[in-house]
PDB file of C-alpha atoms in Angstrom:
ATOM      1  CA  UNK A  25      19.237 -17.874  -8.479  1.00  0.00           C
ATOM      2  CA  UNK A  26      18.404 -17.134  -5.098  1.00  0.00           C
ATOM      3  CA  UNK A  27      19.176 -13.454  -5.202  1.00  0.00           C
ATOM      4  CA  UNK A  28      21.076 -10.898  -7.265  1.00  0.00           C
ATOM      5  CA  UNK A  29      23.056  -8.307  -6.231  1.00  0.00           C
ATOM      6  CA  UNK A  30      22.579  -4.257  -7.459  1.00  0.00           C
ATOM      7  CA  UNK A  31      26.046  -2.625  -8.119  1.00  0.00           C
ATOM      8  CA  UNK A  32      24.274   0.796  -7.791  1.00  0.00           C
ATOM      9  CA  UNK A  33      25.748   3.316 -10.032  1.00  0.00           C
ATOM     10  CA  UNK A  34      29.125   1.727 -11.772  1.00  0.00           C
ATOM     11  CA  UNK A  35      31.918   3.731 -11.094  1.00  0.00           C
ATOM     12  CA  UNK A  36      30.824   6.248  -8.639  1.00  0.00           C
ATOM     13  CA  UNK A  37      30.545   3.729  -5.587  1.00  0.00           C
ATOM     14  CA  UNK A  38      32.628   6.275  -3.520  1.00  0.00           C
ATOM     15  CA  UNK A  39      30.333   9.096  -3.873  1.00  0.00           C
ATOM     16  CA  UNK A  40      26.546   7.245  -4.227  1.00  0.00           C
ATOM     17  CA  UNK A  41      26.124   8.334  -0.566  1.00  0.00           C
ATOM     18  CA  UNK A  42      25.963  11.861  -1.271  1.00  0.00           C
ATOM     19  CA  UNK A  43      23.937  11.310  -4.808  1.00  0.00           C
ATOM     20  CA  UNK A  44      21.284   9.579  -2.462  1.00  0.00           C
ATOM     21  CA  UNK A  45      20.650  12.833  -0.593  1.00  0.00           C
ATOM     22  CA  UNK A  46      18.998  15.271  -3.885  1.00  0.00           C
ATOM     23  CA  UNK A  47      17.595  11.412  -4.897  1.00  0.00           C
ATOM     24  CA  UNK A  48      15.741  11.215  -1.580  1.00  0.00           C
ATOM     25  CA  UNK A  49      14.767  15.152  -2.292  1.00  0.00           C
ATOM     26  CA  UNK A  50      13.131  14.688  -5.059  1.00  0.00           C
ATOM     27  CA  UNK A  51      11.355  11.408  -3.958  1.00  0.00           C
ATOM     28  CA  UNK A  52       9.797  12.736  -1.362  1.00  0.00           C
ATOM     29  CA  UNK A  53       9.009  16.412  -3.410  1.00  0.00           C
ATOM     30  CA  UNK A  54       7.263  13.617  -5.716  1.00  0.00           C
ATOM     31  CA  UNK A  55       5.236  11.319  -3.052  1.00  0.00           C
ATOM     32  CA  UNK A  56       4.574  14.578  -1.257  1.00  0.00           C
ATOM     33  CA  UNK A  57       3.123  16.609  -4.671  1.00  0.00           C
ATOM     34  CA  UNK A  58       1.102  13.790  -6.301  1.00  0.00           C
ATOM     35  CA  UNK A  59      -0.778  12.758  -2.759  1.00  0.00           C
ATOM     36  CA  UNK A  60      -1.371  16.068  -2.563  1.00  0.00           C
ATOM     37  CA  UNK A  61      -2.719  16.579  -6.525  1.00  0.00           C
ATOM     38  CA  UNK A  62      -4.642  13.162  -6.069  1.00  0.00           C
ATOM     39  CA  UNK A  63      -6.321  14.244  -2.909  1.00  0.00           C
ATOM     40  CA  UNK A  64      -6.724  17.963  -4.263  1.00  0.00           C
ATOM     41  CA  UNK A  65      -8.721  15.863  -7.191  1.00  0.00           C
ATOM     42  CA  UNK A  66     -10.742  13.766  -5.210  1.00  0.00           C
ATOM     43  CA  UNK A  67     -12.172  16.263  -2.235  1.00  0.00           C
ATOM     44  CA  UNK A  68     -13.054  18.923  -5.143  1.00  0.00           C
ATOM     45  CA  UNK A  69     -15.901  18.373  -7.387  1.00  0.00           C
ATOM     46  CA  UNK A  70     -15.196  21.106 -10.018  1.00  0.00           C
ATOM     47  CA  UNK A  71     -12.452  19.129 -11.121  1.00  0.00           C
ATOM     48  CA  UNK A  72     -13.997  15.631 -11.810  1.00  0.00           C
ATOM     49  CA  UNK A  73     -13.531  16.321 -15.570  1.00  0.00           C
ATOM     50  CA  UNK A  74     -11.827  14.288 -18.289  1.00  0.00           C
ATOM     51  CA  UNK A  75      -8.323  16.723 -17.999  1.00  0.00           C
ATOM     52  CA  UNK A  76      -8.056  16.158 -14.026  1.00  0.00           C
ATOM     53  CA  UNK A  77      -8.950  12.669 -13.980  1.00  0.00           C
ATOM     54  CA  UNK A  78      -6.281  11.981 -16.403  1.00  0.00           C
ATOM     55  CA  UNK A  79      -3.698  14.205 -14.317  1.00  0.00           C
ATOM     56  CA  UNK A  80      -5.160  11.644 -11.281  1.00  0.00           C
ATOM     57  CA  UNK A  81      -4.028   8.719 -13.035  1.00  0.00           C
ATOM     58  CA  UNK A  82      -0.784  10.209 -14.404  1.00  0.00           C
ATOM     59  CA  UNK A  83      -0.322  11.061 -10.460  1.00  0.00           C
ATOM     60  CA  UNK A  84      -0.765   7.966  -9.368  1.00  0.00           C
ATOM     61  CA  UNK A  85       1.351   6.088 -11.486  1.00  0.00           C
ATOM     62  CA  UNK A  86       4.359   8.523 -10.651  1.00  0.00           C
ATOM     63  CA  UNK A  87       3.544   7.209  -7.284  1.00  0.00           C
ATOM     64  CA  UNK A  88       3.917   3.717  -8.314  1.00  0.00           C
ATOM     65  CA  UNK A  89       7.298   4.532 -10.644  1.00  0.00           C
ATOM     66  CA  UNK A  90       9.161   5.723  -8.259  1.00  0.00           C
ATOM     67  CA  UNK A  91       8.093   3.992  -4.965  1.00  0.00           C
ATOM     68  CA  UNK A  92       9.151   0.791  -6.952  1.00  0.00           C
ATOM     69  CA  UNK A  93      12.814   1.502  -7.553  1.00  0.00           C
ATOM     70  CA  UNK A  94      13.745   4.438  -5.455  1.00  0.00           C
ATOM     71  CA  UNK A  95      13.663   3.452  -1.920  1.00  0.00           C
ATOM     72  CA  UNK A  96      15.948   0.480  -3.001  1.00  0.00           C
ATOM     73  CA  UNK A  97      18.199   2.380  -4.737  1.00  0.00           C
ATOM     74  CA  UNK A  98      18.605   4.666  -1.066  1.00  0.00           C
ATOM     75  CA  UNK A  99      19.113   1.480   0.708  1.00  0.00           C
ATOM     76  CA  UNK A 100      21.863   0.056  -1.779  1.00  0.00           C
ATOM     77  CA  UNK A 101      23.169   3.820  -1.599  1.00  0.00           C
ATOM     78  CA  UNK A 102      23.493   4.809   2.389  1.00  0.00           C
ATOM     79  CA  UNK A 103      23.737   1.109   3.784  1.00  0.00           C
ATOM     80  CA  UNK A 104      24.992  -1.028   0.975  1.00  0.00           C
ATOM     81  CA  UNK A 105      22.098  -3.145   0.912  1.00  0.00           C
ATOM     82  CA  UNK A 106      23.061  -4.584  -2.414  1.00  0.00           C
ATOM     83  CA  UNK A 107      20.863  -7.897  -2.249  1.00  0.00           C
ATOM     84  CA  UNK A 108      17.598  -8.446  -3.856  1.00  0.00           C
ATOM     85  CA  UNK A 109      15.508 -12.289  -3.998  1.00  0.00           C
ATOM     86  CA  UNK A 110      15.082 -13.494  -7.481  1.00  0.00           C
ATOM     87  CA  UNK A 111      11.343 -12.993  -7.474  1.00  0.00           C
ATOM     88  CA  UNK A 112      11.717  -9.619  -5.697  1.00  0.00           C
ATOM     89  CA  UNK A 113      13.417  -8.619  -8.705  1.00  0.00           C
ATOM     90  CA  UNK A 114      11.632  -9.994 -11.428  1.00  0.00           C
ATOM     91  CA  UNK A 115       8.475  -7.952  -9.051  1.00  0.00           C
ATOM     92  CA  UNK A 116      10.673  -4.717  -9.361  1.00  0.00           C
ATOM     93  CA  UNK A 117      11.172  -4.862 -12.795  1.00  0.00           C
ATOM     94  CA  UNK A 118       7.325  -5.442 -14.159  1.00  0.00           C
ATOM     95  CA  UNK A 119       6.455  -2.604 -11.697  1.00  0.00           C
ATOM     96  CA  UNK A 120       8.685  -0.211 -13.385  1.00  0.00           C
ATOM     97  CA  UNK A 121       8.005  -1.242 -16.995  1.00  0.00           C
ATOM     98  CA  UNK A 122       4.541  -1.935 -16.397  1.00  0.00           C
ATOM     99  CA  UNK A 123       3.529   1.619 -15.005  1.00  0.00           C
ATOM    100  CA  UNK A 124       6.139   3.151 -17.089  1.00  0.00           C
ATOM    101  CA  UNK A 125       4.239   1.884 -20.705  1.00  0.00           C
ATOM    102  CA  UNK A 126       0.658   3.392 -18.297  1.00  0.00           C
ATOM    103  CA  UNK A 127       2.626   6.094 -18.014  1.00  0.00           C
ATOM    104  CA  UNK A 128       2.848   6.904 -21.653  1.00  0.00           C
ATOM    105  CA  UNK A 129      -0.501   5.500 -22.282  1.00  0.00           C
ATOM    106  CA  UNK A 130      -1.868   8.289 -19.808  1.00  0.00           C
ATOM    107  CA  UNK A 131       0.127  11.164 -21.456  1.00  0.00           C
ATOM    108  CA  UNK A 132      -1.462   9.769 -24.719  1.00  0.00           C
ATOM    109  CA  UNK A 133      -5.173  10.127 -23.735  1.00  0.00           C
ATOM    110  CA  UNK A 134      -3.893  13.386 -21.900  1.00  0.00           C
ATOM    111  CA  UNK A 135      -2.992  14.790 -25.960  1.00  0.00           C
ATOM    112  CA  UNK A 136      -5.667  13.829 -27.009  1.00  0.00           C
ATOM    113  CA  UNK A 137      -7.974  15.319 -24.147  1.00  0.00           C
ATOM    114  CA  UNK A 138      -6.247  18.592 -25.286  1.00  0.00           C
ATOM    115  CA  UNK A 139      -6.979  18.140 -28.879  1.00  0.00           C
ATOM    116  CA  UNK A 140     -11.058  17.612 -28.109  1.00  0.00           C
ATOM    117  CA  UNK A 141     -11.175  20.260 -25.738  1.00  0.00           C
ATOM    118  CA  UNK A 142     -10.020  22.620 -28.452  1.00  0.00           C
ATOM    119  CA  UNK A 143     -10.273  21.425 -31.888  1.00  0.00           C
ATOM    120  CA  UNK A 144     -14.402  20.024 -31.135  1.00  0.00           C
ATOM    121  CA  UNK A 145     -14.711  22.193 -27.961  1.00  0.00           C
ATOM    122  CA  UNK A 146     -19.003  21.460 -28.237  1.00  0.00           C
ATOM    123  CA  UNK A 147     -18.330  17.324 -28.348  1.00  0.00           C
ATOM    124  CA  UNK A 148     -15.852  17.317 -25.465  1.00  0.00           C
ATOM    125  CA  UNK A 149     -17.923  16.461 -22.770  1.00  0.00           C
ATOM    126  CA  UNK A 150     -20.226  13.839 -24.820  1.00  0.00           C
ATOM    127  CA  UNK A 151     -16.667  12.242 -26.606  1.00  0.00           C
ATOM    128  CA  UNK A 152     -14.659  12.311 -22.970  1.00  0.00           C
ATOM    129  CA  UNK A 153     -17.129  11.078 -20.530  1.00  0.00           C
ATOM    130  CA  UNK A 154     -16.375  10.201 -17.201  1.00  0.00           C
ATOM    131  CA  UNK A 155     -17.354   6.405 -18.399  1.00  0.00           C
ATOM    132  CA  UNK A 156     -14.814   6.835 -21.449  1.00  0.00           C
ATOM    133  CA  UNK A 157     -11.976   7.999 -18.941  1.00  0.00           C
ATOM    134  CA  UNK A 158     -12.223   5.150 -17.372  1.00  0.00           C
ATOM    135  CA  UNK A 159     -12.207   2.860 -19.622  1.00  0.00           C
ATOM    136  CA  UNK A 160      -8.949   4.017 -21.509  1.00  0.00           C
ATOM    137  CA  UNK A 161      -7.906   4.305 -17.963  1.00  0.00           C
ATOM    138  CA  UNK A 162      -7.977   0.711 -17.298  1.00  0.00           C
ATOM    139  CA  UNK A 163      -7.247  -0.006 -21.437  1.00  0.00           C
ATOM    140  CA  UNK A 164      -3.396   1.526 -20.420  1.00  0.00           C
ATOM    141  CA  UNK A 165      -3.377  -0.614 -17.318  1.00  0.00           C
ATOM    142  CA  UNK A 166      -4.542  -3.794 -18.950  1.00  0.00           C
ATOM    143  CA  UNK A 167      -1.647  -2.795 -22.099  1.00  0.00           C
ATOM    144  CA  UNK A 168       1.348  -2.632 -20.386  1.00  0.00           C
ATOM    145  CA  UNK A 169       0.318  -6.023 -17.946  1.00  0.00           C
ATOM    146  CA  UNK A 170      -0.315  -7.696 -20.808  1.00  0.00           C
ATOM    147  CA  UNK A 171       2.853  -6.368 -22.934  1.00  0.00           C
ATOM    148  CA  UNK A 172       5.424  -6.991 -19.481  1.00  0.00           C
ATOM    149  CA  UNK A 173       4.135  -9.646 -18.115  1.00  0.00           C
ATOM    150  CA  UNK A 174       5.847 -12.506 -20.832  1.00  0.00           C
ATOM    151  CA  UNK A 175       9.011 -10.796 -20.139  1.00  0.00           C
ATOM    152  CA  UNK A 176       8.878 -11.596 -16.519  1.00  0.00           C
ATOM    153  CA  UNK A 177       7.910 -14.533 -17.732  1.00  0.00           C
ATOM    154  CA  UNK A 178      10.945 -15.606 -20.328  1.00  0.00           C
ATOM    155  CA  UNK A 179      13.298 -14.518 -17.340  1.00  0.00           C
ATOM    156  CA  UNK A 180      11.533 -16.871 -14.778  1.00  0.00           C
ATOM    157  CA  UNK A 181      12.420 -20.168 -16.914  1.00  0.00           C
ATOM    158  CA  UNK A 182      15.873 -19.124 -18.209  1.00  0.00           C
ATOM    159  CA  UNK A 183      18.665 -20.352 -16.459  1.00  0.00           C
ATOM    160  CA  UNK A 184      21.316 -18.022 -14.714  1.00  0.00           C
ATOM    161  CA  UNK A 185      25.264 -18.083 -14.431  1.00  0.00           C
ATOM    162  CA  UNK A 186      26.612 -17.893 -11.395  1.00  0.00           C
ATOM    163  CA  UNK A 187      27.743 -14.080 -12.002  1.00  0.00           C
ATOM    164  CA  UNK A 188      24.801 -12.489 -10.272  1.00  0.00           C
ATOM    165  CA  UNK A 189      25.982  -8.918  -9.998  1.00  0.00           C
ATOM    166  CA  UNK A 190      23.797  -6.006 -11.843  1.00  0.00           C
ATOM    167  CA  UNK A 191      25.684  -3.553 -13.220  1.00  0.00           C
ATOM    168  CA  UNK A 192      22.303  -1.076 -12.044  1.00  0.00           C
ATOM    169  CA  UNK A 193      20.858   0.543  -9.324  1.00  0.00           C
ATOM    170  CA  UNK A 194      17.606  -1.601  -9.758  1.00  0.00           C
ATOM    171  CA  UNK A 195      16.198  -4.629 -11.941  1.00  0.00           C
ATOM    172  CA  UNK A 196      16.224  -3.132 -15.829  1.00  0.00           C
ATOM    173  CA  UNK A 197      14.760  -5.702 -17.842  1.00  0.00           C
ATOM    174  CA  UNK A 198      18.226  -5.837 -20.318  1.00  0.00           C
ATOM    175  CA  UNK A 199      19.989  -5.737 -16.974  1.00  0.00           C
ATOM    176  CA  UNK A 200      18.942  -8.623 -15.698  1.00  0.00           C
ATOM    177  CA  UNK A 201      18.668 -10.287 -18.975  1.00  0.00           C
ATOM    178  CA  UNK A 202      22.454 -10.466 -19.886  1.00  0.00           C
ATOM    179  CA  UNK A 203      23.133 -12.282 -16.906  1.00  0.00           C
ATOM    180  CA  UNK A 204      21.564 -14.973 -18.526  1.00  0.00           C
ATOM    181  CA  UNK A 205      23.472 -18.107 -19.586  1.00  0.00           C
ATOM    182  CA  UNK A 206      21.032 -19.183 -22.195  1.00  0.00           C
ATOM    183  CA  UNK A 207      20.088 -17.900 -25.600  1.00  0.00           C
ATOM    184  CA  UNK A 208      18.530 -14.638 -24.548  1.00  0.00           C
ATOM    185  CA  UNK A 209      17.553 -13.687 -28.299  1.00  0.00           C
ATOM    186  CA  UNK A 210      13.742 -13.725 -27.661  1.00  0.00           C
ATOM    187  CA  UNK A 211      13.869 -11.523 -24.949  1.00  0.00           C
ATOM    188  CA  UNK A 212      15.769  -9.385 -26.756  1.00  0.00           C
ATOM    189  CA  UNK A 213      13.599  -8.791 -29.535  1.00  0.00           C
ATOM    190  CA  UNK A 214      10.725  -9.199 -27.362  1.00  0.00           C
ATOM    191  CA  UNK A 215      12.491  -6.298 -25.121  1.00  0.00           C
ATOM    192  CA  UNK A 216      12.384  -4.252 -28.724  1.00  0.00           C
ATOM    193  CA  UNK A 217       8.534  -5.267 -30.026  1.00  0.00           C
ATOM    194  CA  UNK A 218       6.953  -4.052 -26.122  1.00  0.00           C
ATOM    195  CA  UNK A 219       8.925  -1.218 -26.861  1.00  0.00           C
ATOM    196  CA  UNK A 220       8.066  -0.184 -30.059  1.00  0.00           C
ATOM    197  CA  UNK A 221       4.685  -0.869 -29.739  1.00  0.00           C
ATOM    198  CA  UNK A 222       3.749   0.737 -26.696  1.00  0.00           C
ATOM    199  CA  UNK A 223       6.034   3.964 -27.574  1.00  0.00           C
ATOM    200  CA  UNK A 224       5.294   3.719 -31.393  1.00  0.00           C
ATOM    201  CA  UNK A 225       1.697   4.495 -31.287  1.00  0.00           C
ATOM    202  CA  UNK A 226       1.427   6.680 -28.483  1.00  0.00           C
ATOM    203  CA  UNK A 227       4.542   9.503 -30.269  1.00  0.00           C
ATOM    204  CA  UNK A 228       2.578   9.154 -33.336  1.00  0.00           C
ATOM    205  CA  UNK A 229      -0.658  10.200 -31.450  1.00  0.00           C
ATOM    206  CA  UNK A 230       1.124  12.761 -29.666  1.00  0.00           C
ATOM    207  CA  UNK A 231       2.238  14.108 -32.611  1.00  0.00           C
ATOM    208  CA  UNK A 232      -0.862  13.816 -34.706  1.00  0.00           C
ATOM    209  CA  UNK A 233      -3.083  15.393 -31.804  1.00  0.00           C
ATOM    210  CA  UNK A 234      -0.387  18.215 -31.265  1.00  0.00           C
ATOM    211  CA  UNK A 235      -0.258  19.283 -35.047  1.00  0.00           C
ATOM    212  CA  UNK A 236      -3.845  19.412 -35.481  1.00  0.00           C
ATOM    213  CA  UNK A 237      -4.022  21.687 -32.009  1.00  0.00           C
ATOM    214  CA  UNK A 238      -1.259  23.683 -33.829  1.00  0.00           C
ATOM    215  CA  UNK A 239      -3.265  24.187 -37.458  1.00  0.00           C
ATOM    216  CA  UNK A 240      -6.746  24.868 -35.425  1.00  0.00           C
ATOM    217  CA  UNK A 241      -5.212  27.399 -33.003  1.00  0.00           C
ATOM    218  CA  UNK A 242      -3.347  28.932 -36.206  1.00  0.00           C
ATOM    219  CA  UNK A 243      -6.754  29.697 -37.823  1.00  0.00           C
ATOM    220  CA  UNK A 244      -7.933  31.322 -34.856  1.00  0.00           C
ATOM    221  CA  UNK A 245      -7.751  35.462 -35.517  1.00  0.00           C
ATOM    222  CA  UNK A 246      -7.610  36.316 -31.483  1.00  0.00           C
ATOM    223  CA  UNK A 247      -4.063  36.604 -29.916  1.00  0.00           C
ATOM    224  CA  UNK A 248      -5.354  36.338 -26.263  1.00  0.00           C
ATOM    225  CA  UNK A 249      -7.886  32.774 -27.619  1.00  0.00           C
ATOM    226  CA  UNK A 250      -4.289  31.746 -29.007  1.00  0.00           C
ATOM    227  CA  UNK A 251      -2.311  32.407 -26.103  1.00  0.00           C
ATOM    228  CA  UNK A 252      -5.156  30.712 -23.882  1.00  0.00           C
ATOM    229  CA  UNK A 253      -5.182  27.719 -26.145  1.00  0.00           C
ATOM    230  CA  UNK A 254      -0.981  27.418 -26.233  1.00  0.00           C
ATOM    231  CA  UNK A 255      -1.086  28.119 -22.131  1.00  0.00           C
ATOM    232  CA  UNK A 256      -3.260  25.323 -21.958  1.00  0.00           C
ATOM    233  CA  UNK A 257      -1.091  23.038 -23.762  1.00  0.00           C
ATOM    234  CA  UNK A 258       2.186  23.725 -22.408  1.00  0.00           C
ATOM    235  CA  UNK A 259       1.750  22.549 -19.316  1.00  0.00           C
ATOM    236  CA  UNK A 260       1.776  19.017 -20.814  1.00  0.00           C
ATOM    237  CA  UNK A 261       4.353  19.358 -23.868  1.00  0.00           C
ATOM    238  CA  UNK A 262       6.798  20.089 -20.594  1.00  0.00           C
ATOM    239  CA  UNK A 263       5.205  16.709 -18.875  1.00  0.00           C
ATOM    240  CA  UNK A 264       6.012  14.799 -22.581  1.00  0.00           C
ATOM    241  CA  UNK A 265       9.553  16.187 -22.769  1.00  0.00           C
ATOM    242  CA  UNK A 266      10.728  15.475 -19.335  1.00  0.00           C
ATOM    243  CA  UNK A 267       9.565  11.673 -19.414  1.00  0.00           C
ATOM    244  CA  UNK A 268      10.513  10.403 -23.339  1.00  0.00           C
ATOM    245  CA  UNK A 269      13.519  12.244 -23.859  1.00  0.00           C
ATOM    246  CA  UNK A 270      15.154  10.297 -20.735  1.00  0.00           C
ATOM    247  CA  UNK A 271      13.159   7.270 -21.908  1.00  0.00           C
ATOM    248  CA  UNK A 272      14.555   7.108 -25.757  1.00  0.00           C
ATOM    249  CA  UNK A 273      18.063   7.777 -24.370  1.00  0.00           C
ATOM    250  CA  UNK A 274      17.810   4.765 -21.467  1.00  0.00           C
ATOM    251  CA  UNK A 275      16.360   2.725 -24.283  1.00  0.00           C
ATOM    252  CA  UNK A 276      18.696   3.614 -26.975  1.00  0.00           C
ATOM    253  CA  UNK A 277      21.657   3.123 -24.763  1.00  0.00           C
ATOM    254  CA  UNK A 278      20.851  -0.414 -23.182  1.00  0.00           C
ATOM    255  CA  UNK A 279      20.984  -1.302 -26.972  1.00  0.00           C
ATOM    256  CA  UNK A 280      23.528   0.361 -28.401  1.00  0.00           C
ATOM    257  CA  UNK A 281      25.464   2.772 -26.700  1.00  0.00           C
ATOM    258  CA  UNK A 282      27.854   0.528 -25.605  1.00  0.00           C
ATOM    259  CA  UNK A 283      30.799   3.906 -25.977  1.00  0.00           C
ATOM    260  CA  UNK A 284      28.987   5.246 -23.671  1.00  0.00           C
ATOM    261  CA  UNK A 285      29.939   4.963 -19.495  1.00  0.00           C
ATOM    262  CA  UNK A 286      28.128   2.832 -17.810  1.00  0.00           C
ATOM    263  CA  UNK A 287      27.673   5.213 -15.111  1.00  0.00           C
ATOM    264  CA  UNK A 288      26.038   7.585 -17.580  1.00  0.00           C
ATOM    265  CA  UNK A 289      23.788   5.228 -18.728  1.00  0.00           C
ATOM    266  CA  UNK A 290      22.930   4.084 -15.163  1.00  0.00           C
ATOM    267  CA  UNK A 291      22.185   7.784 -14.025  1.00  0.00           C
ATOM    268  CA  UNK A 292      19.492   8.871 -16.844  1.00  0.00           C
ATOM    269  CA  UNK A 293      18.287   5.780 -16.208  1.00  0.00           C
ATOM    270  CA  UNK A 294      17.293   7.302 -12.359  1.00  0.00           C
ATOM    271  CA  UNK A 295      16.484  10.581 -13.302  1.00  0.00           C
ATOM    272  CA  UNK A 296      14.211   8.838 -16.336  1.00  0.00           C
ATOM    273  CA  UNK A 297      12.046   7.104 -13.207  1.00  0.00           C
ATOM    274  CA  UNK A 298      12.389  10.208 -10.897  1.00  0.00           C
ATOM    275  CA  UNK A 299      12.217  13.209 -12.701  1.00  0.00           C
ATOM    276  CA  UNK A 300       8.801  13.137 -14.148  1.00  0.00           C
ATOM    277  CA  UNK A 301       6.810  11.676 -10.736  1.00  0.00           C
ATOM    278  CA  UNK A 302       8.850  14.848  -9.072  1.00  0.00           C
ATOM    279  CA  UNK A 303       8.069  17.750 -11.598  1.00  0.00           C
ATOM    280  CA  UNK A 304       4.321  16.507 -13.329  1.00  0.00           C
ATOM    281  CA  UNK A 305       3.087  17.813  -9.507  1.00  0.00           C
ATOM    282  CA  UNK A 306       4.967  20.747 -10.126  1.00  0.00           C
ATOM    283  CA  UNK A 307       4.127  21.548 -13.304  1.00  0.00           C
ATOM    284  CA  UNK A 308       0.420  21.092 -13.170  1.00  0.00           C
ATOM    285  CA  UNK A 309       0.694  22.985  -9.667  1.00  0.00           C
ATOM    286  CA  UNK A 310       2.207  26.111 -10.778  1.00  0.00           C
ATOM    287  CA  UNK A 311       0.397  26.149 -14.252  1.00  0.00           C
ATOM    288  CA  UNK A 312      -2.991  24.688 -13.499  1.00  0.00           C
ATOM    289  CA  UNK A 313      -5.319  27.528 -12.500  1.00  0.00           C
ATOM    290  CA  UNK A 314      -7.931  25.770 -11.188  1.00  0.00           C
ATOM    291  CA  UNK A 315      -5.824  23.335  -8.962  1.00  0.00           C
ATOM    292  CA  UNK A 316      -3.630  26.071  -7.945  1.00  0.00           C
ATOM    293  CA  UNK A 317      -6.357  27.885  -6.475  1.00  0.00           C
ATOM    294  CA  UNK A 318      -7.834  24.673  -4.271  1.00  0.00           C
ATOM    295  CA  UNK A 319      -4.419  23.734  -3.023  1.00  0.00           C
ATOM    296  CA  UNK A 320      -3.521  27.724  -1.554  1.00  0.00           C
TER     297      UNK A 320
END
């Protein structure tokens, strides 16, 4: 099809011009904080270690996240400009699932960062070199183009209905996909295997890295080294919380929450994209010694 057009948020139509105003708040708290962290990152030497240069590539991808759906969603929102081209779309929506799986991928290596710096704090800087950083850096990258880019792929050959209206405020994969005339089974299960791989591996790595931080800072005898160790920690078990918990509810759902509104569905979906880019800045701001101190 030539274009589609993007409903917005199904059912509140009457009042999406006054949800665009704390959307466009909290876009530009998120552009504005993670320029800010990534140029706070560059400029300053003291922080080109493995923890920072993670935080730089979580910031940029925030930027990516929600520069790719949000100022879309604020022109379908305060001047109806519902229409999107086909490949526009299709653009849109490896983008968002494409930085979202780096996302996750950076969050990983962030965990497990954490878990060198204090369970083998003597190996850190020979295990996490800058070369290393890198690397996984680009590994992420390379994952979730490689993972999204079939998908984009299966929806570029399969032919479309003339029903071209998406019940979302921007191109979801499962959106777009049940618009579809065809058989649409193999991009539903391959919808299911990017997913589970990609978020699979990285919880359980999380989790792994988390309870071993847990049993090593248990051993240790000194409140304040515990406190230290859990302060150090916390800033990113709040980073973790605020992007999966939105992301297994989106997921769960597009799949089968079918009792639940659309309009629901539709707005965790936003805040799932917004949220973390607006608060990781935030977060590492407030908490992050170090990068506190450079910014004031």
């Amino acid at each position: 099809p030539p274009y589609f057009l993007l409903i917005g948020i199904p059912e509140l139509e009457n009042e999406q011009f006054w949800i665009a105003f704390p959307f466009c708040i909290m876009y530009a708290t998120a552009v504005l904080g993670n320029i800010i962290l990534l140029l706070t990152i560059k400029v300053e030497p003291s922080l080109h270690e493995p923890m920072y240069l993670f935080l730089a590539m979580l910031a940029f991808t925030d930027l990516v996240l929600s520069t790719s759906m949000l100022p879309k969603v604020l022109a379908i929102f305060w001047m109806g400009s519902r229409e999107i081209g086909f490949i526009s779309c299709l653009a849109q929506l490896f983008f968002i699932h494409t930085f979202s799986s780096v996302e996750s991928g950076v969050l990983t290596a962030m965990a497990l960062d954490r878990y060198i710096a204090i369970c083998c704090p003597l190996w850190h800087s020979s295990i996490l070199s800058v070369t290393v950083v890198v690397a996984l850096g680009s590994l992420v990258l390379v994952r979730g183009v490689v993972l999204v880019s079939p998908a984009c792929f299966l929806l570029h050959r399969m032919p479309f209905c003339h029903h071209r209206i998406i019940s979302h405020s921007y191109c979801e994969h499962m959106a777009v996909v049940k618009l579809a005339c065809g058989e649409t089974r193999v991009n539903d299960i391959y919808g299911l295997f990017v997913a589970f791989v990609v978020a699979g591996p990285d919880t359980i790595l999380i989790s792994v890295s988390y309870a071993m931080i847990l049993r090593e800072v248990m051993r240790q005898s000194s409140t304040e080294a515990r406190l230290k160790a859990f302060s150090t920690c916390a800033s990113h078990v709040c980073v973790i919380l605020t992007f999966y918990v939105p992301a297994l509810f989106t997921f769960l759902t597009h799949r089968f929450g079918q009792s639940i509104p659309s309009y629901i569905q539709v707005m965790v979906a936003n805040v799932y994209l917004l949220l973390p880019p607006t608060l990781n800045p935030i977060v590492y701001g407030v908490r992050t010694k170090k990068i506190r101190d450079k910014v004031v």
